GROMACS .gro file of C-alpha atoms in nm:
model
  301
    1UNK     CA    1  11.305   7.570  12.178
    2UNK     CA    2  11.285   7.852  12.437
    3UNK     CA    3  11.176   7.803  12.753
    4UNK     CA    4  10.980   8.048  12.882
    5UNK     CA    5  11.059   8.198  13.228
    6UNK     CA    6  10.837   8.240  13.497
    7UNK     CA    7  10.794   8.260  13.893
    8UNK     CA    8  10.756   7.941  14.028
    9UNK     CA    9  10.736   7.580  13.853
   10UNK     CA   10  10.543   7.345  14.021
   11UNK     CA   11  10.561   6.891  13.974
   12UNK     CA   12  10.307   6.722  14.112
   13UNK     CA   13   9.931   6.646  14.250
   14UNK     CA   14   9.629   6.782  14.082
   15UNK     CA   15   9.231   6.622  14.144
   16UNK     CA   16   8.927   6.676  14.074
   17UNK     CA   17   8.730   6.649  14.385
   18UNK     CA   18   8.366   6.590  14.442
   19UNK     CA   19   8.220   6.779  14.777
   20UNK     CA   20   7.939   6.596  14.950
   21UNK     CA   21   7.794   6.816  15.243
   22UNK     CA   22   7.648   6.599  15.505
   23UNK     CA   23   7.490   6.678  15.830
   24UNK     CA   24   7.785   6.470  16.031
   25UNK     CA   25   7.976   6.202  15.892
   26UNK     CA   26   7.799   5.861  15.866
   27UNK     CA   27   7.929   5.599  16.161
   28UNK     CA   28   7.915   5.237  16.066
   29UNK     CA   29   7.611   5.045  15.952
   30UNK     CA   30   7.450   5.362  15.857
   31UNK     CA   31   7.271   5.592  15.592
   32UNK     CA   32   7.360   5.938  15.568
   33UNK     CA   33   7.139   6.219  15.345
   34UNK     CA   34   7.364   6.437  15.125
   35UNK     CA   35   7.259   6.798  15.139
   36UNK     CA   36   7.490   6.871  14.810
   37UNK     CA   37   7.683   6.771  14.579
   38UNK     CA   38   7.999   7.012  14.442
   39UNK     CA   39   8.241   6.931  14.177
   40UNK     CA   40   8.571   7.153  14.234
   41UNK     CA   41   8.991   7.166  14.096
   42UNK     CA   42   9.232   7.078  14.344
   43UNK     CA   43   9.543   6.800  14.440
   44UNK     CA   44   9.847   6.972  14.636
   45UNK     CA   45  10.086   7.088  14.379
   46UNK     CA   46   9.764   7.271  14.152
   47UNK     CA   47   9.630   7.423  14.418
   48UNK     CA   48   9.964   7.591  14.527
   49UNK     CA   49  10.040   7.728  14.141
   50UNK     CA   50   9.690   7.825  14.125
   51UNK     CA   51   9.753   8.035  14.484
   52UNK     CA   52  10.066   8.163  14.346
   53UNK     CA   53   9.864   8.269  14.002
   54UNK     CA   54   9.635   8.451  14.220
   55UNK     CA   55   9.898   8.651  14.429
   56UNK     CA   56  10.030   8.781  14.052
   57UNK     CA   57  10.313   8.514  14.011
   58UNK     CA   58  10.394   8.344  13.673
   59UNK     CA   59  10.383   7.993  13.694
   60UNK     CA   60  10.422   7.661  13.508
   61UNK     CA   61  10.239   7.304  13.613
   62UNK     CA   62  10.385   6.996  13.542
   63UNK     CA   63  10.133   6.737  13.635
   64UNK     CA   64   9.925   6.427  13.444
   65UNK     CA   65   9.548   6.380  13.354
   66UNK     CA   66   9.366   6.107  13.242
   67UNK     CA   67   9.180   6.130  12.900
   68UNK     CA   68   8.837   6.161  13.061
   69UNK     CA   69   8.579   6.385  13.136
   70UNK     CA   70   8.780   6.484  13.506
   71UNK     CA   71   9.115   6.565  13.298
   72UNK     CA   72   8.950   6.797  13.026
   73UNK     CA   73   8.784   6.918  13.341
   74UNK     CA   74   9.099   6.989  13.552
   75UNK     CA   75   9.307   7.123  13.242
   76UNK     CA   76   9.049   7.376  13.166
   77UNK     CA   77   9.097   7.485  13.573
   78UNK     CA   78   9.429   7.526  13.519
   79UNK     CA   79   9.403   7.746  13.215
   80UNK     CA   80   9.095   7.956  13.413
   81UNK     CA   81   9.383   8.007  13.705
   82UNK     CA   82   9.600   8.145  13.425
   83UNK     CA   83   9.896   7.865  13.471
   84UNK     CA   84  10.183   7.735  13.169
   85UNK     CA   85   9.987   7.376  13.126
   86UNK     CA   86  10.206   7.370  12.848
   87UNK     CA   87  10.403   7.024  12.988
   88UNK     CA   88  10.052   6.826  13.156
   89UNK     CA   89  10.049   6.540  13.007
   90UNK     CA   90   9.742   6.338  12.883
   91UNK     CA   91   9.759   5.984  12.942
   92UNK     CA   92   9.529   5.780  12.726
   93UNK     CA   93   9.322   5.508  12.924
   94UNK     CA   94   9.427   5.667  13.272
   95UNK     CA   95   9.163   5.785  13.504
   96UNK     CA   96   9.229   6.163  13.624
   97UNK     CA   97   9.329   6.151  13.981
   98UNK     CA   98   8.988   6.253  14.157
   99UNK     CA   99   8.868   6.242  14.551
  100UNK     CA  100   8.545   6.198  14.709
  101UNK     CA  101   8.519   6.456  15.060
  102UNK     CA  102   8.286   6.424  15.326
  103UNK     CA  103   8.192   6.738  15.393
  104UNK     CA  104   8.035   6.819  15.706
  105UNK     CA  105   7.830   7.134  15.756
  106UNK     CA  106   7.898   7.399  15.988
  107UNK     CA  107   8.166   7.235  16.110
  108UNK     CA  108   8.402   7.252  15.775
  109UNK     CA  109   8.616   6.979  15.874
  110UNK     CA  110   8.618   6.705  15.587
  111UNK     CA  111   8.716   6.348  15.517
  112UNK     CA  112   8.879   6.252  15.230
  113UNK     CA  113   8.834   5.948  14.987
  114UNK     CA  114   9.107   5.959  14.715
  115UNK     CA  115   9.215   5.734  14.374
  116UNK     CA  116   9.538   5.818  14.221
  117UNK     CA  117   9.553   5.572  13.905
  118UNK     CA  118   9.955   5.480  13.869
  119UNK     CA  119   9.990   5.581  13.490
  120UNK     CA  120   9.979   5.895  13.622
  121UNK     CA  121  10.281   5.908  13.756
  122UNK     CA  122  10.507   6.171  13.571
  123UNK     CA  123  10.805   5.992  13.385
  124UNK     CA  124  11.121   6.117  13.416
  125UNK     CA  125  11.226   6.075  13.082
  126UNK     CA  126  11.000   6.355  12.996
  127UNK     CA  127  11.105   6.603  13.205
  128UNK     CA  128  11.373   6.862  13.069
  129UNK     CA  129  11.639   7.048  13.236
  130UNK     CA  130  11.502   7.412  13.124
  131UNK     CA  131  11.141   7.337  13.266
  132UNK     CA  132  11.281   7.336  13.594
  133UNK     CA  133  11.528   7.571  13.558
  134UNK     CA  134  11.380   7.850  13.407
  135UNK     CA  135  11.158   7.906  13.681
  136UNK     CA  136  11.306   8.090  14.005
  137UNK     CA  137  11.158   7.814  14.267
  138UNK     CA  138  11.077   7.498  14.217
  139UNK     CA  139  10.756   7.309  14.453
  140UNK     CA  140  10.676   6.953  14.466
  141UNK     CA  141  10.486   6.714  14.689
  142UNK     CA  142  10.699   6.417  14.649
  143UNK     CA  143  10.398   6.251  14.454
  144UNK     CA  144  10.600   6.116  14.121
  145UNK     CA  145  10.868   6.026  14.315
  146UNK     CA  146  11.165   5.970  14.043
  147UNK     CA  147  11.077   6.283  13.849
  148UNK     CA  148  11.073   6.525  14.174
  149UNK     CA  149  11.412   6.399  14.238
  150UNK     CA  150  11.576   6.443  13.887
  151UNK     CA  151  11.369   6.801  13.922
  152UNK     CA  152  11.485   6.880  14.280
  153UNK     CA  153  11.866   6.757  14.143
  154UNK     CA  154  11.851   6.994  13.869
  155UNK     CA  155  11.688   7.315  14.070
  156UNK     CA  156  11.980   7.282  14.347
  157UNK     CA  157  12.283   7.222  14.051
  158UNK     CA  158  12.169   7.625  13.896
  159UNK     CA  159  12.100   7.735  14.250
  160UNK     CA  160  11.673   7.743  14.206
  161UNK     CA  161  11.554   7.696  14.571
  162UNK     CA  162  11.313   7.386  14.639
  163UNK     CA  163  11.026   7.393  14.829
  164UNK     CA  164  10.828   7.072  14.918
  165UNK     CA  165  10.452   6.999  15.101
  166UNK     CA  166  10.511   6.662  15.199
  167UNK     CA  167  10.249   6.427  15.380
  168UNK     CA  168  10.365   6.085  15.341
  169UNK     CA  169  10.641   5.865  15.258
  170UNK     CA  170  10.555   5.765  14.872
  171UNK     CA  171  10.845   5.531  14.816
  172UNK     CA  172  11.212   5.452  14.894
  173UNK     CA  173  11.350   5.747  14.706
  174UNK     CA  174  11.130   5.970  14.894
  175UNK     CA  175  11.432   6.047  15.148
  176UNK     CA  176  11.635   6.110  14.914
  177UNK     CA  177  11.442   6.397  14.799
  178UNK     CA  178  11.416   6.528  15.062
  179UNK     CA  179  11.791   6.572  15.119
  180UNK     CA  180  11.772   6.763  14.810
  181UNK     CA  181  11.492   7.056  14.940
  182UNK     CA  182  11.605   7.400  15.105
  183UNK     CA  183  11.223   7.451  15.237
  184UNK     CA  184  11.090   7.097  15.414
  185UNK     CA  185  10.724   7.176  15.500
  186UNK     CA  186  10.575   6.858  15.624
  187UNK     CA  187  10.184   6.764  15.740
  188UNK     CA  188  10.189   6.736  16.142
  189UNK     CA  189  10.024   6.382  16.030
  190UNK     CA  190  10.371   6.309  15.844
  191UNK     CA  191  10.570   6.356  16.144
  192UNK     CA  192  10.386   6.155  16.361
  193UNK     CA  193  10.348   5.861  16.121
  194UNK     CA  194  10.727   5.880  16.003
  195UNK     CA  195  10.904   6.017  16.335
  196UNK     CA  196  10.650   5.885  16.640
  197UNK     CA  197  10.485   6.062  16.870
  198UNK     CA  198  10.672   6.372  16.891
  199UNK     CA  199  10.553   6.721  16.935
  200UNK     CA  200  10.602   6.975  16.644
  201UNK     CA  201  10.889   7.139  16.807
  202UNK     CA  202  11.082   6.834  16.846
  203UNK     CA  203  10.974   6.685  16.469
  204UNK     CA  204  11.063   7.018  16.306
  205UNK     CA  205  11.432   6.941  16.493
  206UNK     CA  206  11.396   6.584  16.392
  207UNK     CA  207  11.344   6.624  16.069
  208UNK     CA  208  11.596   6.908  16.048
  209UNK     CA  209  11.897   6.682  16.137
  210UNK     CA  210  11.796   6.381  15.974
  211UNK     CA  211  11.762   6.539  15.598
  212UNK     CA  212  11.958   6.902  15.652
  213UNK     CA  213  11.721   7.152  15.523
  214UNK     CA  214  11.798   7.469  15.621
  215UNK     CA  215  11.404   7.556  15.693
  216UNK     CA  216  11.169   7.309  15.793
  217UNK     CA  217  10.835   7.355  15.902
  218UNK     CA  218  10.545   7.132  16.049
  219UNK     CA  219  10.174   7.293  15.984
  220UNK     CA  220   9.910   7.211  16.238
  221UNK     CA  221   9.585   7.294  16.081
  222UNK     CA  222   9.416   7.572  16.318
  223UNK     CA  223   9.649   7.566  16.492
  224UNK     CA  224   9.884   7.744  16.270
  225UNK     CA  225  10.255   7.613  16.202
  226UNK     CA  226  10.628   7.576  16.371
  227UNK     CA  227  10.910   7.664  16.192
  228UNK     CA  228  11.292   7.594  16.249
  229UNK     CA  229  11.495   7.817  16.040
  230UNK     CA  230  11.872   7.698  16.100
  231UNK     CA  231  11.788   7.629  16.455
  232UNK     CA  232  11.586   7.910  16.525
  233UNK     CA  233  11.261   7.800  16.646
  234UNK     CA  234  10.928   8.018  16.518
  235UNK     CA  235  10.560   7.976  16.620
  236UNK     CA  236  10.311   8.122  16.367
  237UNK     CA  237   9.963   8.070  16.500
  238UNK     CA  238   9.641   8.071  16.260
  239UNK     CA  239   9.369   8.308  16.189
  240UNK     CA  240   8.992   8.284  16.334
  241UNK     CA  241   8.794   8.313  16.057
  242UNK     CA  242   8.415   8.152  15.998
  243UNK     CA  243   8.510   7.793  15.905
  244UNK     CA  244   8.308   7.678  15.576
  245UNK     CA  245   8.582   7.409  15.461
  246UNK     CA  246   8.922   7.343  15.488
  247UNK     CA  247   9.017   7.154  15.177
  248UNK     CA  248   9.272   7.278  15.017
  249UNK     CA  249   9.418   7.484  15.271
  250UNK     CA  250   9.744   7.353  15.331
  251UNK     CA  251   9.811   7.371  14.948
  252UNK     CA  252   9.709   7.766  14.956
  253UNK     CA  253   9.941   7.781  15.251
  254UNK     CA  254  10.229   7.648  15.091
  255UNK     CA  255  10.131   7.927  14.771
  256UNK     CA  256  10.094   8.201  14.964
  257UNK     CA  257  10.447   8.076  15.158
  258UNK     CA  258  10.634   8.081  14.787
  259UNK     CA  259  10.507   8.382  14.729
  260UNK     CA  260  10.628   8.546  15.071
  261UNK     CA  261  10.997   8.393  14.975
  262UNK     CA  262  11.021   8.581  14.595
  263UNK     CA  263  10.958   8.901  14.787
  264UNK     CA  264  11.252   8.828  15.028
  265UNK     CA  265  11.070   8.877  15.312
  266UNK     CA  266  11.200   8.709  15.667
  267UNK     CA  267  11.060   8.367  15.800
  268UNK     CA  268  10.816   8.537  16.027
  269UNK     CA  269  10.645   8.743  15.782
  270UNK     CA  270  10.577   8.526  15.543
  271UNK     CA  271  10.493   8.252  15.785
  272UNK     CA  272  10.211   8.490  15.891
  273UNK     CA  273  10.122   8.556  15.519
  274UNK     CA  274  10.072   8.197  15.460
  275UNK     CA  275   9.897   8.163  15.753
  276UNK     CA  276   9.636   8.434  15.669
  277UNK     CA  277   9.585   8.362  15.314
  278UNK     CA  278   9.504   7.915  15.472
  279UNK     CA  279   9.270   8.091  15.696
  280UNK     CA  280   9.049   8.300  15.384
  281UNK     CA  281   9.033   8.001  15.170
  282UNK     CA  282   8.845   7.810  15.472
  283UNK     CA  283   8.570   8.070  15.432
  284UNK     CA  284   8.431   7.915  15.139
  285UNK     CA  285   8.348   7.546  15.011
  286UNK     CA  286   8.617   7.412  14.742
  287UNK     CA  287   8.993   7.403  14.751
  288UNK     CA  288   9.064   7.677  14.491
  289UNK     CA  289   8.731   7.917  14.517
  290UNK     CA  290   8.885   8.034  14.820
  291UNK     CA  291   9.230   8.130  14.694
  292UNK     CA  292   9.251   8.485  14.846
  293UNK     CA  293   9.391   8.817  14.675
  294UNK     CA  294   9.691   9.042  14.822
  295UNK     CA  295   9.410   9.290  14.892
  296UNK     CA  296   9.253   9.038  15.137
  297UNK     CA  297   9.553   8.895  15.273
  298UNK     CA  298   9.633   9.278  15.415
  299UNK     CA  299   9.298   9.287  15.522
  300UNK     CA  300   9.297   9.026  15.751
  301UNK     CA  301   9.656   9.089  15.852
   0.00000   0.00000   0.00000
């Protein structure tokens, strides 16, 4: 069969998360009024193909769903964000990964409850050679561990870079993958847990020589991101923007950052990019109805 081509392929997280805006999260022993209640698309890797969707880019999801209510939910989001779903796979009797966030408003900062059923996990044995390599970039969070590396093996044999969000260690193979990524673009919270108490700078050096990548980055939330780009150190700070929620905006980060790399432009710029297009989707409540446009990018910028 022919494969078709696109932009950007994409292995790994999706969700379906449920938004509960509170007036400050509950402490212990306590009862807490929910103002509302939201049901919105998200998980890492669905969020990022949905961003690059948005900025014009063809792209293909890889991804599993439960045969439930969440799944039918979350496949219909992807086909709305104009993604190849062509390869998620429905898995009868799983439950579609979903989260529960603690929303707190005004504020925007959110806590996150999250159940990612095992049968989800993508098997490798399904996977094919041409629907990694007819894409120009391959993403992955590292999630379905076994497939990302038989993915990330294939994208660096026909010379497909590899770019990876990464916020914790999933299992043993997971540094093996990431010996096998050109772009390493880890949580700050990843660094600390894996590497210690070490500031960006020094994990984005860290994590350079331990797994090779020629770029790694470390993202810090507001306060933008550090890059090393073969051992050129580059601060990118964030945006101030009118905070309504940040879920989701690592994910549209790491879009709008794959995006930046098909047009070729240097570390700096696109760093900036991604930055700019994190900061827009924290203006509104969800982790996709945020996804910016080009147009508002440039704004901004």
């Amino acid at each position: 069969m022919l494969m078709l081509s696109v932009d950007v392929v994409g292995l790994g997280l999706n969700a379906m998360d449920t938004i509960c805006m509170v007036d400050r999260f509950p402490q212990p022993n306590t009862k807490t009024g929910i103002r509302n209640v939201r049901r919105e698309p998200g998980g890492q890797v669905a969020t990022a193909m949905a961003t690059c969707s948005r900025l014009g880019l063809t792209t293909r999801y890889i991804g599993s769903v439960g045969d439930d209510d969440l799944g039918r939910a979350q496949i219909e989001s992807l086909h709305q964000s104009g993604l190849d779903s062509e390869f998620v796979r429905i898995v009868s009797g799983a439950t579609t990964q979903f989260a529960i966030i603690l929303l707190e408003e005004g504020i925007g900062e959110r806590t996150i409850l999250w159940h990612h059923d095992p049968a989800l996990n993508y098997p490798p044995k399904e996977l094919r050679r041409e629907m990694i390599t007819s894409g120009r970039i391959l993403h992955l969070d590292g999630c379905d561990s076994e497939a990302a590396l038989q993915a990330a093996r294939w994208a660096r044999e026909a010379g497909i870079p590899v770019v990876i969000d990464i916020d914790e260690l999933y299992d043993d193979s997971t540094d093996e993958l990431l010996r096998n990524v050109d772009y390493l673009i880890a949580a700050e919270e990843f660094g600390q847990r894996v590497l210690g108490n070490l500031d960006p700078e020094d994990a984005a050096r860290t994590l350079a020589d331990r797994y090779g990548s020629p770029v790694v980055g470390i993202t810090l939330g507001d306060r933008g991101a550090v890059f090393l780009e073969k051992g050129r150190l580059l601060r990118s700070p964030s945006f101030e923007v009118k905070v309504a929620d940040t879920t989701g905006a690592g994910d549209v980060f790491h879009g709008a950052f794959i995006y930046g790399l098909l047009q070729k432009w240097d570390l700096e710029q696109i760093a900036r990019f991604a930055n700019a297009a994190a900061a827009l989707k924290c203006t509104q409540i969800g982790a996709r109805r945020g996804i910016p446009t080009i147009e508002q990018i440039h704004t901004i910028l």
